[in-house]
mmCIF file of C-alpha atoms in Angstrom:
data_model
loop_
_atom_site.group_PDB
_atom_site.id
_atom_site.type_symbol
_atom_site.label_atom_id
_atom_site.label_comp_id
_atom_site.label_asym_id
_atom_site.label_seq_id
_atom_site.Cartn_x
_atom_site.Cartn_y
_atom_site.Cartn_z
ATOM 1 C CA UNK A 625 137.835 -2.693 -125.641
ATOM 2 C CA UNK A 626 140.184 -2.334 -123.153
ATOM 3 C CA UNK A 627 143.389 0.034 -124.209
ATOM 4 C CA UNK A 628 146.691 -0.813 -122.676
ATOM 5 C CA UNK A 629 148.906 1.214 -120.784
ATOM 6 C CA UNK A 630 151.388 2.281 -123.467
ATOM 7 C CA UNK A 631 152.822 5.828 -123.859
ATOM 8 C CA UNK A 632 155.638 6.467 -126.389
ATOM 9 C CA UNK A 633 159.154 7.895 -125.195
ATOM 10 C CA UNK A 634 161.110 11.161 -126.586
ATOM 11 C CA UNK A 635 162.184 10.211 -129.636
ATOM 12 C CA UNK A 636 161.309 6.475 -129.598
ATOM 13 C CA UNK A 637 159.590 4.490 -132.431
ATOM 14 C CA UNK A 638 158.452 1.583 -129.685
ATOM 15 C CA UNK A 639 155.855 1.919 -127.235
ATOM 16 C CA UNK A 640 157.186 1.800 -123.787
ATOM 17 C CA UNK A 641 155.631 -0.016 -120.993
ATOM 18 C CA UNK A 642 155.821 2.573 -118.463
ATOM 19 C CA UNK A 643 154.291 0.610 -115.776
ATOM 20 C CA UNK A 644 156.575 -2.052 -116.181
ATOM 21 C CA UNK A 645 159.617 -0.126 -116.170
ATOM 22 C CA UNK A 646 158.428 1.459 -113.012
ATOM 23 C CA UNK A 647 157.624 -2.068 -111.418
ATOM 24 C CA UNK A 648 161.261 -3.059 -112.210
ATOM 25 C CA UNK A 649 163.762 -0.120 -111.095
ATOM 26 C CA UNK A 650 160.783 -0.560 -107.628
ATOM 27 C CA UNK A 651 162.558 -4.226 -107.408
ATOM 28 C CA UNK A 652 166.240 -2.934 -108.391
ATOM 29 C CA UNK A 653 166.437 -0.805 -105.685
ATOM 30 C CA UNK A 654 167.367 -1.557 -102.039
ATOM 31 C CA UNK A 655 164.816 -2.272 -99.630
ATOM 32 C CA UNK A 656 164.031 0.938 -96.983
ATOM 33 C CA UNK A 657 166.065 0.270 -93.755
ATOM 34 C CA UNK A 658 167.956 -2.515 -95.323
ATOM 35 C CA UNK A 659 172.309 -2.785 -95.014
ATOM 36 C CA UNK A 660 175.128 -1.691 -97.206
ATOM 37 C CA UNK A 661 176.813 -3.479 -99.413
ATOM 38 C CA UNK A 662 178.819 -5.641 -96.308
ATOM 39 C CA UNK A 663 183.184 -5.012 -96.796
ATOM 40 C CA UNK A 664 185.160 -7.556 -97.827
ATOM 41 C CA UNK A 665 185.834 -10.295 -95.215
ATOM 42 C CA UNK A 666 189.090 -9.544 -93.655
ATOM 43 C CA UNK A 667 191.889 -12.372 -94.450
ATOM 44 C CA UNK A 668 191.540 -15.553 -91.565
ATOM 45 C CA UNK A 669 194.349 -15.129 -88.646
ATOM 46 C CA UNK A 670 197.672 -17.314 -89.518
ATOM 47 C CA UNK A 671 197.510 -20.988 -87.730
ATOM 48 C CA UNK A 672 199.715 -21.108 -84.671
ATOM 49 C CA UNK A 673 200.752 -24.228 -82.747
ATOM 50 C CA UNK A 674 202.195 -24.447 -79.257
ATOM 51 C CA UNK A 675 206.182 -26.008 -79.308
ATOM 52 C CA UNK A 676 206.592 -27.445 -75.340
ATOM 53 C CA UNK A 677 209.763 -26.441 -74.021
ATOM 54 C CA UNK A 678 212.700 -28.649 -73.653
ATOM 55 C CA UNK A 679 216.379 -29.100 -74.124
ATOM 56 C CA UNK A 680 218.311 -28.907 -77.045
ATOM 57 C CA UNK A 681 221.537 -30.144 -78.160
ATOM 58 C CA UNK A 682 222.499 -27.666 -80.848
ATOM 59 C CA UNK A 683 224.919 -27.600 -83.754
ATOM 60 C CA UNK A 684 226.627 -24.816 -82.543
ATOM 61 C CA UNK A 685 227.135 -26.258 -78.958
ATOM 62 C CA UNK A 686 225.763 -24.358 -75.921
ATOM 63 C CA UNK A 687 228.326 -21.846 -75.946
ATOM 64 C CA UNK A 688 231.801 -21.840 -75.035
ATOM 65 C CA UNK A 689 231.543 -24.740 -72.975
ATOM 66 C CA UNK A 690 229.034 -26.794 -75.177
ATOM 67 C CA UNK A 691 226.154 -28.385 -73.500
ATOM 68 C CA UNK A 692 222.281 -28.760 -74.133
ATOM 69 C CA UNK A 693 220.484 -25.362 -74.365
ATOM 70 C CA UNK A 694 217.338 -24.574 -72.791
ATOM 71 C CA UNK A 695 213.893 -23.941 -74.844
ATOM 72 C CA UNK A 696 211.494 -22.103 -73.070
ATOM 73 C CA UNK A 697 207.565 -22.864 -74.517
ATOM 74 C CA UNK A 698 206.799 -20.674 -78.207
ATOM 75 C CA UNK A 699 204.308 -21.198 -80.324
ATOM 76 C CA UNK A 700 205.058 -21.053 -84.150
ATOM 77 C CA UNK A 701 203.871 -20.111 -87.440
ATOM 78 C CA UNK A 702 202.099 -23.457 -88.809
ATOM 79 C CA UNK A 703 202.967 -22.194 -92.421
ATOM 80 C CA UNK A 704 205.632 -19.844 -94.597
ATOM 81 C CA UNK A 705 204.404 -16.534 -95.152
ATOM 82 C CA UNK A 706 202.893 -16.753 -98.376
ATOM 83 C CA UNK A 707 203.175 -14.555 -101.355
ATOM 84 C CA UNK A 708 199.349 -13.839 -101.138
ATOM 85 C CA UNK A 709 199.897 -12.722 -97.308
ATOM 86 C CA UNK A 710 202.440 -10.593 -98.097
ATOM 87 C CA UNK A 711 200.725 -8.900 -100.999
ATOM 88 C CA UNK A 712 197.649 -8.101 -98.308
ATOM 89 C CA UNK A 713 200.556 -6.801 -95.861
ATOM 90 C CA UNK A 714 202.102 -4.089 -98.300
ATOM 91 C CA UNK A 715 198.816 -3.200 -99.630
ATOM 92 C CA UNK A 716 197.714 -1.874 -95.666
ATOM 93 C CA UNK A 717 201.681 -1.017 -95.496
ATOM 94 C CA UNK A 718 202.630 1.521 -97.998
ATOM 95 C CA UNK A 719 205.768 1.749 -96.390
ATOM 96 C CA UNK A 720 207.129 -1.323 -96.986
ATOM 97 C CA UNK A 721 206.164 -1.537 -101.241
ATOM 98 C CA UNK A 722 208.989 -2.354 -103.471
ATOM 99 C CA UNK A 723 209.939 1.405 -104.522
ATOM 100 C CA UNK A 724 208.855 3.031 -101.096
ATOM 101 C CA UNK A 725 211.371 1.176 -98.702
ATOM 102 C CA UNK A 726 214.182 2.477 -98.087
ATOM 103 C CA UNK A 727 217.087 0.561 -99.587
ATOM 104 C CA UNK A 728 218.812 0.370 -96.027
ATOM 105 C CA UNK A 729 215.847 -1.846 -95.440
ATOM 106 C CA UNK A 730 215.606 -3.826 -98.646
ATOM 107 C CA UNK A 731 217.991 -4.076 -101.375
ATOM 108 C CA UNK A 732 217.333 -4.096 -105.427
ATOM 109 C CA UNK A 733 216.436 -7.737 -104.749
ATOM 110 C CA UNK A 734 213.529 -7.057 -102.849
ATOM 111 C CA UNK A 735 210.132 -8.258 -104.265
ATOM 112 C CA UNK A 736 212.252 -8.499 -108.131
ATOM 113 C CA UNK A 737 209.827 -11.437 -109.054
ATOM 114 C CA UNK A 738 206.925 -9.528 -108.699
ATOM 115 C CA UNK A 739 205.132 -7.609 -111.783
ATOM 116 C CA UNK A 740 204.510 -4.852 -109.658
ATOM 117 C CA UNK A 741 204.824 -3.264 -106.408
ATOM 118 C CA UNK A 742 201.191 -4.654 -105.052
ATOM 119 C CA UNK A 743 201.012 -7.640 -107.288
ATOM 120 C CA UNK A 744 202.672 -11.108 -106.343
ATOM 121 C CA UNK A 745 202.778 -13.143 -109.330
ATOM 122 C CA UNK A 746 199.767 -14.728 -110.784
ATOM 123 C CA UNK A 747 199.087 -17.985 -109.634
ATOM 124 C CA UNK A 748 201.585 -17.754 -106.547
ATOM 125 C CA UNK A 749 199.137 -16.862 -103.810
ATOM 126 C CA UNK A 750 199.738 -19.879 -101.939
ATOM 127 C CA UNK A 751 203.730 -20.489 -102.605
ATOM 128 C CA UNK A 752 206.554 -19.088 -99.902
ATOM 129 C CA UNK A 753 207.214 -15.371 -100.238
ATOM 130 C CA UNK A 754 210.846 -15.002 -100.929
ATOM 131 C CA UNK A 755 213.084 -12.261 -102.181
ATOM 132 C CA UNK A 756 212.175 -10.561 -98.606
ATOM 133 C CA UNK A 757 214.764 -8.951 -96.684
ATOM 134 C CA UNK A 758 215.154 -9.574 -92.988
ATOM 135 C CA UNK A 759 213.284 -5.673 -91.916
ATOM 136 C CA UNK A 760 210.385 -6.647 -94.213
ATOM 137 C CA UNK A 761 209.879 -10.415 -92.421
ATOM 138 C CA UNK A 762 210.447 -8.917 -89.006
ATOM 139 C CA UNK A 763 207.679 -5.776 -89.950
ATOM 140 C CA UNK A 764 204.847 -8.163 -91.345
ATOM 141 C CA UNK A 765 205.671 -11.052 -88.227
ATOM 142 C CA UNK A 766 204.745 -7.975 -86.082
ATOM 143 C CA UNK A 767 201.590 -7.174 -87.826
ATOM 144 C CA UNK A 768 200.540 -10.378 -86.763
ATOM 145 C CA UNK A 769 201.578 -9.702 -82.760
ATOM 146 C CA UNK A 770 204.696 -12.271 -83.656
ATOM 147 C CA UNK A 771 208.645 -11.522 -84.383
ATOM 148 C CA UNK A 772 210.842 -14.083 -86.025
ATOM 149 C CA UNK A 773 212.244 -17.077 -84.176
ATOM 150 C CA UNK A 774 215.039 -17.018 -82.871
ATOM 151 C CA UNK A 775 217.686 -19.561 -84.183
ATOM 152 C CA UNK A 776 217.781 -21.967 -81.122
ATOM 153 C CA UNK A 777 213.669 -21.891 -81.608
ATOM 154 C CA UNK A 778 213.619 -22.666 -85.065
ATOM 155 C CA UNK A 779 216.662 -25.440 -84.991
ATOM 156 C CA UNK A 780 214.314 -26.817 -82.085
ATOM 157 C CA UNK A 781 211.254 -27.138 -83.994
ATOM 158 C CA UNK A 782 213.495 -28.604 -86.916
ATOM 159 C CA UNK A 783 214.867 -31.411 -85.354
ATOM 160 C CA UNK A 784 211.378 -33.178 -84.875
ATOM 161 C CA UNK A 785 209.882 -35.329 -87.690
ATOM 162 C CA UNK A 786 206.024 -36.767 -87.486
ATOM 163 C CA UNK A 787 206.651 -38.479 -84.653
ATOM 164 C CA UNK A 788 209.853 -37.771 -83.172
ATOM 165 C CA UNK A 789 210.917 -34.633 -81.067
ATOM 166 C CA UNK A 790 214.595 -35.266 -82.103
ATOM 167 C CA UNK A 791 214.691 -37.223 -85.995
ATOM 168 C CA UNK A 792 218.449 -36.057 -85.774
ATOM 169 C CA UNK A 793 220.341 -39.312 -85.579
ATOM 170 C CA UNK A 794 218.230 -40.974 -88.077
ATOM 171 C CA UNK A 795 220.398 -41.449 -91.655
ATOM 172 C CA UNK A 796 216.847 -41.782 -93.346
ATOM 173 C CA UNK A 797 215.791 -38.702 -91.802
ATOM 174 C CA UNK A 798 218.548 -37.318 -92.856
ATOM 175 C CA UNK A 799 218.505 -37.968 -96.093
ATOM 176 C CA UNK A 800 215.786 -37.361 -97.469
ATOM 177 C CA UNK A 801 216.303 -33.771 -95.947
ATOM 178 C CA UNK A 802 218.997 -33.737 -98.030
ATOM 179 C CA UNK A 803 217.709 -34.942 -100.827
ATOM 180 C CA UNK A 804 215.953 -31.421 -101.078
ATOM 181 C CA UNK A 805 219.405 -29.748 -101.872
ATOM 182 C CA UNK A 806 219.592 -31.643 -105.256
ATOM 183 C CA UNK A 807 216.528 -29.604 -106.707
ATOM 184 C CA UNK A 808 217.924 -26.935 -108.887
ATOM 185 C CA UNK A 809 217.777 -23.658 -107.340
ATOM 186 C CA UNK A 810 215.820 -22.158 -110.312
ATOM 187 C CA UNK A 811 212.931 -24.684 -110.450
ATOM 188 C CA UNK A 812 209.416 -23.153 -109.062
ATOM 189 C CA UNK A 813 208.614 -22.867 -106.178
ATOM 190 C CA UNK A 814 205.314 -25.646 -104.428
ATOM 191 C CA UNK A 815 202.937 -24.159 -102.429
ATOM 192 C CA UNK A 816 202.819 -24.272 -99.115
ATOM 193 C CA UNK A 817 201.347 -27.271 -97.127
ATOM 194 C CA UNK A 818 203.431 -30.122 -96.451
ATOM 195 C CA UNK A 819 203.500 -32.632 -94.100
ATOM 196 C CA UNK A 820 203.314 -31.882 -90.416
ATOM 197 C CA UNK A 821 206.212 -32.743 -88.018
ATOM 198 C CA UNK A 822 204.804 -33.777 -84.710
ATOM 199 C CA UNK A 823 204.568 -30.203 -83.391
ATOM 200 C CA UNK A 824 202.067 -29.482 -85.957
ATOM 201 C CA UNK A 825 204.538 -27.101 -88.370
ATOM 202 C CA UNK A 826 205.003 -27.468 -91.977
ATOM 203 C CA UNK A 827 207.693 -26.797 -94.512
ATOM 204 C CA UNK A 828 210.519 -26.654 -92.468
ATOM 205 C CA UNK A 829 212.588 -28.579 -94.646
ATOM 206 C CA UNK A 830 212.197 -29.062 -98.523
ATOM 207 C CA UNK A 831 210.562 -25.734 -99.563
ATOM 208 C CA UNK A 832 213.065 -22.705 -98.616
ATOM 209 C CA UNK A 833 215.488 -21.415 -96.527
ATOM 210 C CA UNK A 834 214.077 -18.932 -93.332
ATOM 211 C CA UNK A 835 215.249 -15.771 -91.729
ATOM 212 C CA UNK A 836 215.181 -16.102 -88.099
ATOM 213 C CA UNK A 837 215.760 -12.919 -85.861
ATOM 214 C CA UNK A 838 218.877 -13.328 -84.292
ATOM 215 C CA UNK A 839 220.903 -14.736 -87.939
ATOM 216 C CA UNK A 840 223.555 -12.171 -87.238
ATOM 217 C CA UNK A 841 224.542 -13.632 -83.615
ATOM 218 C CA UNK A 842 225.523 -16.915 -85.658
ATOM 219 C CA UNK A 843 229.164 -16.119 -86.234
ATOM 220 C CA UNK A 844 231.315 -17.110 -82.770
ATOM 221 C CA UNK A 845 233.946 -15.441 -81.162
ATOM 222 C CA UNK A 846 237.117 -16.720 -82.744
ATOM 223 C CA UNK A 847 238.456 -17.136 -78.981
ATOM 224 C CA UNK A 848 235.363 -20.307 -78.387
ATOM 225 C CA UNK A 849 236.613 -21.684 -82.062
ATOM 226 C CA UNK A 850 239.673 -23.815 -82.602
ATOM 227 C CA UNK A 851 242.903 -21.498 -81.777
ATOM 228 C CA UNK A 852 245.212 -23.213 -84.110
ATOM 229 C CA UNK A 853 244.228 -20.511 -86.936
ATOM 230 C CA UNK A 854 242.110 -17.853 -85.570
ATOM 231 C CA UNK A 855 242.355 -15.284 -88.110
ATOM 232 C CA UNK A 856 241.325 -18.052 -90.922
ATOM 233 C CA UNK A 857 238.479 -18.670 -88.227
ATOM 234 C CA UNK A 858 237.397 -15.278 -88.120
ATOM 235 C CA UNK A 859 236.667 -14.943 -91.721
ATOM 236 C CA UNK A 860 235.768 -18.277 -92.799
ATOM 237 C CA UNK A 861 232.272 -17.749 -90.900
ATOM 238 C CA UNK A 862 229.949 -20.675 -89.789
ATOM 239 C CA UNK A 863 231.728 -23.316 -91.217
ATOM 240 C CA UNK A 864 234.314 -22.555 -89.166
ATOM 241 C CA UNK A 865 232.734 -22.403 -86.017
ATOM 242 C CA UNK A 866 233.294 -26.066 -83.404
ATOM 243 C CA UNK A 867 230.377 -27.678 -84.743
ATOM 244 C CA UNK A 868 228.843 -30.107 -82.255
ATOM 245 C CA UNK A 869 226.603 -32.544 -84.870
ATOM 246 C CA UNK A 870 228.698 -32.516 -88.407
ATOM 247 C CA UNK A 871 226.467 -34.765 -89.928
ATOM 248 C CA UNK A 872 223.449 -32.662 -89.780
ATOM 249 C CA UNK A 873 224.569 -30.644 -92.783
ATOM 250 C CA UNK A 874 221.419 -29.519 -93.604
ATOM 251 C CA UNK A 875 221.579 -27.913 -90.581
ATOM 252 C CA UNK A 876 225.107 -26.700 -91.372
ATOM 253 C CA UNK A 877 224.267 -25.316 -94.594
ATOM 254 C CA UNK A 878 221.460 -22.824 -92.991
ATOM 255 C CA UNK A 879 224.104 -21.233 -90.858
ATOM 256 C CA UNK A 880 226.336 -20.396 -93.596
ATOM 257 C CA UNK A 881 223.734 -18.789 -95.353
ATOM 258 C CA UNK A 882 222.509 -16.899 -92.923
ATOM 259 C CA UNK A 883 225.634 -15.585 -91.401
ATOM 260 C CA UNK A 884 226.793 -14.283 -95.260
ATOM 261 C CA UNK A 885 223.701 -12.175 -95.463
ATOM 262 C CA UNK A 886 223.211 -8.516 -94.056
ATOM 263 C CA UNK A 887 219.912 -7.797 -93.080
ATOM 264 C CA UNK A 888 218.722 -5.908 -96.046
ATOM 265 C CA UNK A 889 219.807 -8.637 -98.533
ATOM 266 C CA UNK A 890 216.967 -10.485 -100.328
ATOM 267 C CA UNK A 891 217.491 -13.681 -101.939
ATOM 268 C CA UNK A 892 214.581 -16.580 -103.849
ATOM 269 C CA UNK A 893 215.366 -19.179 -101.912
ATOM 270 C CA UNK A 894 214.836 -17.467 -98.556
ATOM 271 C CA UNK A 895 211.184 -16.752 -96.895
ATOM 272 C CA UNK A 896 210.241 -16.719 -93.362
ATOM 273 C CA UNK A 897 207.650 -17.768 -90.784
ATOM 274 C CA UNK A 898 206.597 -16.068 -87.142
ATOM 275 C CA UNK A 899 206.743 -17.213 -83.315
ATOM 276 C CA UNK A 900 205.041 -15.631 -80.962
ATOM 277 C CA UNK A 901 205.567 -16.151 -76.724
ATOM 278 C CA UNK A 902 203.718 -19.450 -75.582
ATOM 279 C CA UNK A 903 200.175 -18.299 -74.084
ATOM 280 C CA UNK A 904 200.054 -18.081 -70.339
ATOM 281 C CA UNK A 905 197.820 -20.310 -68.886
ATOM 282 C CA UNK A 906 194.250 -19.310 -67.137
#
């Protein structure tokens, strides 16, 4: 009769099968010559589309003497910065964690939603990042080879609708930009992903507000505003200033936000988005 292979361990009261313990740690363990464990993939580049150049009649005229104001070609962030891209930038930027920064950079505002200092909130991965002062949007738009647009960039790109460069004179257009304001300021946030105007961006209107890099040029000299009362100009800020499209309060309402903020200041309603220079062609 044949006798199994069957030894007892140390200390056991069952017989162990030695050979196929052997035969199984052989299969656990990692072929000779074969890779490492591979690192986690690194997060997919932010979507960029190119915005053509062109002419712009702004609502803050083209300086003193009004006028169109020249675009030169950009390309722009397709999306917000979301809370789940942030949360990957302060993780590889220690610098710029709630608690580490400097408050000259970010005030008690900064990040105050979040359960942590490397934690968004749960289930806001794909929702704007707000509560973001101006340094930290300008430091992560730079870890992406971008800045913040500038004012005259971003109006630019807002003016356009799905199929129009310039949706500006449209009341329906209008309107239902508009219609954005009536959502109370404490209701959650959407995610990210709207529909495209006819450069290709998203979520210019109806989601939140956006930092752009030059907010604190927005105030005018009281001597290019109405001289009747130029001391009431002087401190009454954007509203103030000789508006050249006073229906496009939408418009209207950005400025004043943005020129009552210091850089430092963090607010929820306010996120931000990158440009980048237009690509030079081969």
């Amino acid at each position: 009769m044949a006798v199994p292979c069957w030894r007892r361990g140390p200390g056991s009261a069952q017989p162990v099968p030695w050979a196929a313990a052997l035969a199984l740690t052989l299969a656990l363990l990692p072929a000779a010559g074969s890779a490492a464990p591979a690192e986690p993939a690194a997060p997919a580049p932010a979507a960029y589309v190119a915005v053509p150049g062109g002419t712009l009649q702004s609502v803050l005229g083209g300086g003193a003497k009004g006028g169109p104001v020249e675009v030169a070609p950009f390309e722009m962030r397709v999306l917000p910065v979301t809370q789940g891209e942030l949360e990957g930038f302060v993780r590889s930027h220690p610098e710029w964690q709630r608690g580490q920064v400097a408050q000259v950079f970010a005030d008690a505002d900064y990040l105050r939603d979040w359960p942590s200092p490397l934690d968004a909130p749960a289930g806001a991965a794909s929702r704007p990042a707000t509560n973001v002062s101006w340094f930290v949007a300008q430091a992560y738009c730079e870890s992406e080879g971008a800045r913040l647009p500038t004012w005259t960039e971003w109006e630019y790109t807002a003016a356009a609708d799905a199929t129009r460069r310039d949706a500006r004179q449209d009341p329906v257009w209008l309107a239902k930009i508009l219609g954005w304001y009536a959502r109370p300021a404490d209701s959650l946030l959407p995610a990210v992903g709207g529909a495209a105007n006819v450069y290709g961006v998203r979520d210019l209107h109806g989601l939140v507000w956006e930092w752009v890099d030059d907010f604190n040029a927005l105030l005018v000299n009281p001597d290019s505003r109405s001289a009747d009362d130029a001391d009431r100009l002087k401190f009454c800020g954007a509203g103030a200033i000789s508006l050249e499209d006073k229906q496009n309060y939408a418009v209207l309402m950005r400025i004043a936000l943005l020129s009552s903020l210091d850089a430092s200041n963090s607010t929820a309603s306010l996120g931000f988005r990158c440009a980048r220079p237009a690509k030079e062609k081969s």
